CSV table of C-alpha atoms in Angstrom, one decimal:
chain,number,residue,atom,x,y,z
A,19,MET,CA,-0.5,-0.1,0.0
A,20,ALA,CA,2.7,2.5,0.7
A,21,ILE,CA,4.0,2.2,-3.3
A,22,MET,CA,0.0,2.6,-4.3
A,23,ARG,CA,0.3,5.6,-1.8
A,24,ASN,CA,3.6,6.9,-3.0
A,25,PHE,CA,2.2,6.7,-6.3
A,26,GLU,CA,-1.3,9.0,-5.6
A,27,GLU,CA,0.6,11.5,-4.2
A,28,LEU,CA,2.6,11.9,-7.2
A,29,ILE,CA,0.0,11.8,-9.4
A,30,ALA,CA,-1.6,14.2,-7.9
A,31,GLU,CA,1.3,16.4,-7.9
A,32,GLY,CA,1.7,16.2,-11.7
A,33,GLU,CA,-1.8,17.0,-12.5
A,34,SER,CA,-1.8,20.0,-10.2
A,35,VAL,CA,1.2,21.7,-12.1
A,36,PRO,CA,0.8,24.6,-14.4
A,37,VAL,CA,1.9,24.1,-17.6
A,38,GLU,CA,1.3,27.0,-19.5
A,39,GLY,CA,4.5,28.8,-21.2
A,40,TRP,CA,7.5,26.6,-22.0
A,41,ASP,CA,9.6,26.8,-19.2
A,42,PHE,CA,10.6,24.0,-17.6
A,43,SER,CA,12.8,25.1,-14.3
A,44,TRP,CA,10.1,22.7,-12.6
A,45,PHE,CA,11.9,19.7,-13.6
A,46,ALA,CA,14.9,20.5,-11.7
A,47,GLY,CA,15.9,17.7,-9.5
A,48,ARG,CA,13.1,15.6,-11.1
A,49,ALA,CA,14.3,15.2,-14.7
A,50,THR,CA,17.3,15.7,-16.7
A,51,GLU,CA,17.4,16.1,-20.5
A,52,GLN,CA,20.6,16.6,-22.4
A,53,ARG,CA,21.3,19.5,-24.3
A,54,PRO,CA,22.4,19.6,-28.3
A,55,SER,CA,25.9,20.9,-29.0
A,56,TRP,CA,25.1,23.9,-31.1
A,57,GLY,CA,23.4,26.2,-28.2
A,58,TYR,CA,20.1,27.2,-30.1
A,59,ALA,CA,19.6,30.1,-27.2
A,60,ARG,CA,23.2,31.5,-28.0
A,61,LEU,CA,22.9,31.3,-32.0
A,62,ILE,CA,19.4,32.9,-31.7
A,63,GLY,CA,21.1,35.8,-29.3
A,64,GLU,CA,23.8,36.5,-31.8
A,65,ARG,CA,21.7,36.3,-35.1
A,66,MET,CA,19.1,38.6,-33.4
A,67,ALA,CA,22.0,41.4,-32.4
A,68,ARG,CA,22.5,41.6,-36.4
A,69,ALA,CA,19.1,41.5,-37.7
A,70,ALA,CA,17.0,44.3,-38.9
A,71,ALA,CA,13.9,42.4,-38.3
A,72,GLY,CA,13.3,39.3,-36.6
A,73,LEU,CA,10.4,36.7,-36.1
A,74,ASP,CA,10.2,33.9,-34.1
A,75,VAL,CA,7.3,31.7,-34.8
A,76,GLN,CA,5.4,29.4,-32.7
A,77,THR,CA,7.6,31.1,-29.6
A,78,GLY,CA,5.5,29.0,-26.7
A,79,GLY,CA,5.8,31.5,-23.5
A,80,GLY,CA,8.6,33.3,-25.1
A,81,GLU,CA,11.0,32.4,-22.6
A,82,VAL,CA,13.9,31.5,-25.4
A,83,LEU,CA,13.2,34.7,-27.5
A,84,ALA,CA,13.2,36.4,-24.0
A,85,THR,CA,16.8,35.4,-23.7
A,86,ILE,CA,18.7,37.4,-26.6
A,87,PRO,CA,20.6,40.1,-25.2
A,88,GLN,CA,19.9,42.9,-28.4
A,89,PRO,CA,16.1,42.8,-30.1
A,90,PRO,CA,16.5,43.7,-33.9
A,91,PRO,CA,14.3,47.1,-34.7
A,92,LEU,CA,11.5,45.4,-35.2
A,93,LEU,CA,10.7,42.2,-33.9
A,94,ALA,CA,7.6,40.0,-33.5
A,95,ALA,CA,6.6,36.3,-32.3
A,96,THR,CA,3.7,34.2,-33.4
A,97,GLU,CA,1.7,31.4,-31.1
A,98,SER,CA,-0.8,28.9,-31.6
A,99,TRP,CA,-2.1,28.4,-27.9
A,100,GLU,CA,-4.1,30.7,-26.0
A,101,PRO,CA,-2.8,30.5,-22.9
A,102,ASN,CA,0.7,30.8,-23.8
A,103,LEU,CA,-0.3,34.5,-25.6
A,104,ALA,CA,-0.4,36.2,-22.0
A,105,VAL,CA,3.0,34.8,-20.9
A,106,ALA,CA,4.5,35.4,-24.1
A,107,ARG,CA,3.3,39.2,-23.9
A,108,ARG,CA,4.7,39.5,-20.3
A,109,ASN,CA,7.9,37.8,-21.2
A,110,LEU,CA,8.7,39.3,-24.7
A,111,ALA,CA,7.4,43.3,-23.6
A,112,PRO,CA,10.9,44.2,-22.4
A,113,LEU,CA,12.1,43.7,-26.0
A,114,GLY,CA,9.2,45.9,-27.6
A,115,ALA,CA,8.3,42.7,-29.5
A,116,SER,CA,4.5,42.0,-30.7
A,117,VAL,CA,3.0,38.7,-30.3
A,118,HIS,CA,0.2,37.6,-32.9
A,119,HIS,CA,-2.1,34.8,-32.1
A,120,VAL,CA,-1.3,32.5,-35.2
A,121,GLY,CA,-2.5,29.0,-35.7
A,122,ASN,CA,-0.1,26.2,-36.2
A,123,GLU,CA,-0.8,25.7,-40.2
A,124,ASP,CA,-2.3,29.3,-41.1
A,125,ALA,CA,-0.5,31.8,-43.1
A,126,LEU,CA,1.9,34.5,-41.6
A,127,PRO,CA,-0.1,37.8,-40.5
A,128,PHE,CA,3.2,40.1,-42.1
A,129,ASP,CA,3.7,41.3,-45.7
A,130,ASP,CA,5.8,39.9,-48.1
A,131,GLY,CA,9.8,40.3,-47.5
A,132,THR,CA,9.3,41.7,-44.0
A,133,PHE,CA,11.7,39.5,-42.2
A,134,ASP,CA,15.8,39.3,-42.5
A,135,LEU,CA,15.7,36.6,-39.6
A,136,VAL,CA,13.1,33.9,-39.1
A,137,VAL,CA,13.6,31.4,-36.3
A,138,SER,CA,11.6,29.0,-34.3
A,139,ARG,CA,12.2,26.2,-31.8
A,140,HIS,CA,10.6,23.0,-31.6
A,141,PRO,CA,7.7,24.0,-34.4
A,142,VAL,CA,4.8,21.5,-34.8
A,143,VAL,CA,4.8,22.0,-38.3
A,144,THR,CA,6.7,24.6,-40.1
A,145,ARG,CA,5.1,26.4,-43.2
A,146,PHE,CA,8.0,26.8,-45.1
A,147,ASP,CA,6.1,28.6,-48.0
A,148,GLU,CA,5.0,31.5,-45.5
A,149,VAL,CA,8.7,31.4,-44.4
A,150,ALA,CA,9.8,32.1,-47.6
A,151,ARG,CA,7.6,34.7,-47.9
A,152,VAL,CA,8.4,36.8,-45.3
A,153,LEU,CA,11.7,36.4,-45.4
A,154,ALA,CA,13.4,39.0,-47.1
A,155,PRO,CA,15.9,38.0,-50.6
A,156,GLY,CA,19.0,37.0,-48.3
A,157,GLY,CA,17.1,36.5,-45.4
A,158,SER,CA,18.0,33.4,-43.0
A,159,TYR,CA,15.3,30.5,-41.3
A,160,LEU,CA,17.4,29.0,-38.3
A,161,SER,CA,15.2,26.3,-36.3
A,162,GLN,CA,15.6,23.5,-33.9
A,163,GLN,CA,13.5,20.8,-34.7
A,164,VAL,CA,12.0,17.5,-32.9
A,165,GLY,CA,13.6,14.8,-35.0
A,166,MET,CA,11.7,11.4,-36.0
A,167,GLY,CA,11.4,9.1,-32.9
A,168,SER,CA,12.1,11.7,-30.1
A,169,MET,CA,11.0,10.3,-26.8
A,170,HIS,CA,9.9,6.8,-28.7
A,171,GLU,CA,10.6,5.0,-25.0
A,172,LEU,CA,8.2,7.2,-23.0
A,173,THR,CA,5.3,6.9,-25.8
A,174,ALA,CA,5.9,3.5,-26.4
A,175,ALA,CA,5.3,2.8,-22.6
A,176,MET,CA,2.1,4.7,-22.7
A,177,ILE,CA,0.4,3.4,-25.6
A,178,GLY,CA,2.7,0.2,-27.1
A,179,GLU,CA,5.1,-0.1,-29.5
A,180,PHE,CA,4.6,2.1,-32.6
A,181,ALA,CA,6.4,3.2,-36.3
A,182,ASP,CA,7.9,6.6,-35.9
A,183,ASN,CA,6.8,9.7,-38.1
A,184,GLU,CA,8.7,9.6,-40.8
A,185,ALA,CA,7.7,13.0,-41.4
A,186,ARG,CA,9.5,14.7,-39.0
A,187,SER,CA,12.9,13.3,-40.4
A,188,PRO,CA,15.8,15.8,-40.4
A,189,GLU,CA,16.1,14.9,-44.7
A,190,ARG,CA,12.3,15.0,-45.0
A,191,ILE,CA,12.1,18.7,-43.4
A,192,ALA,CA,15.0,19.9,-45.5
A,193,GLY,CA,13.1,18.6,-48.8
A,194,GLU,CA,10.2,20.9,-47.8
A,195,ALA,CA,11.9,23.6,-47.1
A,196,GLU,CA,14.3,23.6,-50.8
A,197,ALA,CA,10.6,22.5,-51.9
A,198,ALA,CA,9.5,26.3,-50.8
A,199,GLY,CA,12.5,27.5,-52.3
A,200,LEU,CA,15.1,27.8,-49.9
A,201,GLU,CA,18.3,26.9,-49.5
A,202,VAL,CA,19.2,24.7,-47.0
A,203,VAL,CA,23.1,25.5,-45.5
A,204,ASP,CA,23.3,23.2,-42.1
A,205,LEU,CA,21.0,20.2,-41.4
A,206,ARG,CA,23.0,18.9,-37.9
A,207,PRO,CA,20.9,15.8,-36.0
A,208,GLU,CA,21.7,14.6,-32.3
A,209,ALA,CA,20.5,12.3,-30.1
A,210,LEU,CA,20.5,12.9,-26.5
A,211,ARG,CA,19.5,11.2,-23.2
A,212,ALA,CA,16.5,12.4,-21.1
A,213,GLU,CA,15.5,10.6,-17.8
A,214,PHE,CA,12.9,10.7,-15.9
A,215,PHE,CA,13.4,10.2,-11.7
A,216,ASP,CA,9.5,9.7,-11.0
A,217,VAL,CA,6.3,9.8,-12.3
A,218,GLY,CA,5.2,13.0,-11.6
A,219,ALA,CA,7.7,14.1,-13.3
A,220,VAL,CA,6.3,11.8,-16.7
A,221,VAL,CA,2.8,13.5,-15.8
A,222,VAL,CA,4.0,17.0,-15.7
A,223,PHE,CA,6.1,16.4,-19.1
A,224,LEU,CA,3.0,14.8,-21.0
A,225,ARG,CA,0.8,17.2,-20.0
A,226,LYS,CA,3.1,20.0,-21.2
A,227,VAL,CA,4.7,18.4,-24.5
A,228,ILE,CA,1.3,17.4,-25.3
A,229,TRP,CA,2.4,15.9,-29.3
A,230,THR,CA,4.7,12.8,-27.2
A,231,VAL,CA,1.0,11.0,-26.2
A,232,PRO,CA,-1.6,12.8,-28.0
A,233,GLU,CA,-4.9,13.2,-25.8
A,234,PHE,CA,-2.8,12.5,-22.7
A,235,SER,CA,-4.7,12.5,-19.6
A,236,VAL,CA,-3.6,10.2,-15.8
A,237,ALA,CA,-7.4,8.7,-15.7
A,238,ARG,CA,-6.8,7.2,-19.2
A,239,TYR,CA,-3.2,6.1,-18.8
A,240,ARG,CA,-3.7,5.5,-15.2
A,241,PRO,CA,-2.5,1.7,-15.7
A,242,GLN,CA,0.9,2.8,-18.1
A,243,LEU,CA,1.6,5.2,-15.1
A,244,LEU,CA,1.7,3.0,-12.4
A,245,ALA,CA,3.2,-0.2,-14.1
A,246,LEU,CA,6.2,3.5,-15.6
A,247,HIS,CA,5.8,4.0,-11.4
A,248,GLU,CA,6.8,0.4,-10.3
A,249,ARG,CA,9.5,-0.1,-12.6
A,250,ILE,CA,11.1,3.4,-11.6
A,251,GLU,CA,10.8,2.1,-8.4
A,252,ALA,CA,12.5,-0.7,-8.9
A,253,GLU,CA,15.1,-0.1,-11.6
A,254,GLY,CA,15.9,3.7,-11.3
A,255,PRO,CA,15.2,6.5,-13.6
A,256,PHE,CA,13.2,6.1,-16.8
A,257,THR,CA,15.4,6.9,-19.7
A,258,ALA,CA,14.4,7.9,-23.3
A,259,THR,CA,15.9,9.5,-26.4
A,260,THR,CA,15.1,13.0,-27.5
A,261,ARG,CA,16.2,13.4,-31.1
A,262,ARG,CA,16.9,17.1,-32.0
A,263,PHE,CA,18.3,18.9,-35.7
A,264,LEU,CA,19.1,22.2,-36.1
A,265,ILE,CA,18.3,23.4,-39.5
A,266,GLU,CA,19.4,27.0,-41.0
A,267,ALA,CA,18.0,27.9,-44.6
A,268,ARG,CA,18.4,30.8,-46.5
A,269,LYS,CA,16.0,32.6,-49.1
A,270,PRO,CA,18.1,33.7,-52.4
């Protein structure tokens, strides 16, 4: 019964944690994830400092964009999830950025050739036709994306084994950029280690990173969560592989 009581406490905590925005500081001591070697936040900070007009697509709560040390004269961001909008506007106000409510697959509400730099961290989808349209000639798109098979082990622990979505392969995404008339100048994939130290952290992660297990809820996946809890208790941290890739593409 001690395991059940501990499990229930962890589950209740996991359900109570706010998941708005894209701040992962809550996971300190509860879960870890290796970071890609290229340092995305540093890269966009350097690029934004040299840009005249920058756009961050699917900014989340604006947490990463907010770290840039010097904003360009024109800075804008888009976000699709309404609870994130207020968070993003608060985080990006000091940079003078405008934040626009735009669906992930919608057209961007900007004129042709407005930006010389478009960035995006972990976009759900990328409308490369729209990225190409709003980029000025010679402008660049720089993005860190979630690769095919990321967190496969965690998803499989919830839904069973499955085939990874090949649409998320770096090569497929690069092909989409080129089909929109962009020139891919950098494409770097990496496989990274993630660890979860308790099932409460798993619940928060699945509530926050909603594409890992679509339509996740504790009620729906309680048996799988209990099995995962017992596995962590017996064997130690649950490990999974995250896959990331950096893509840079330029408009001729």
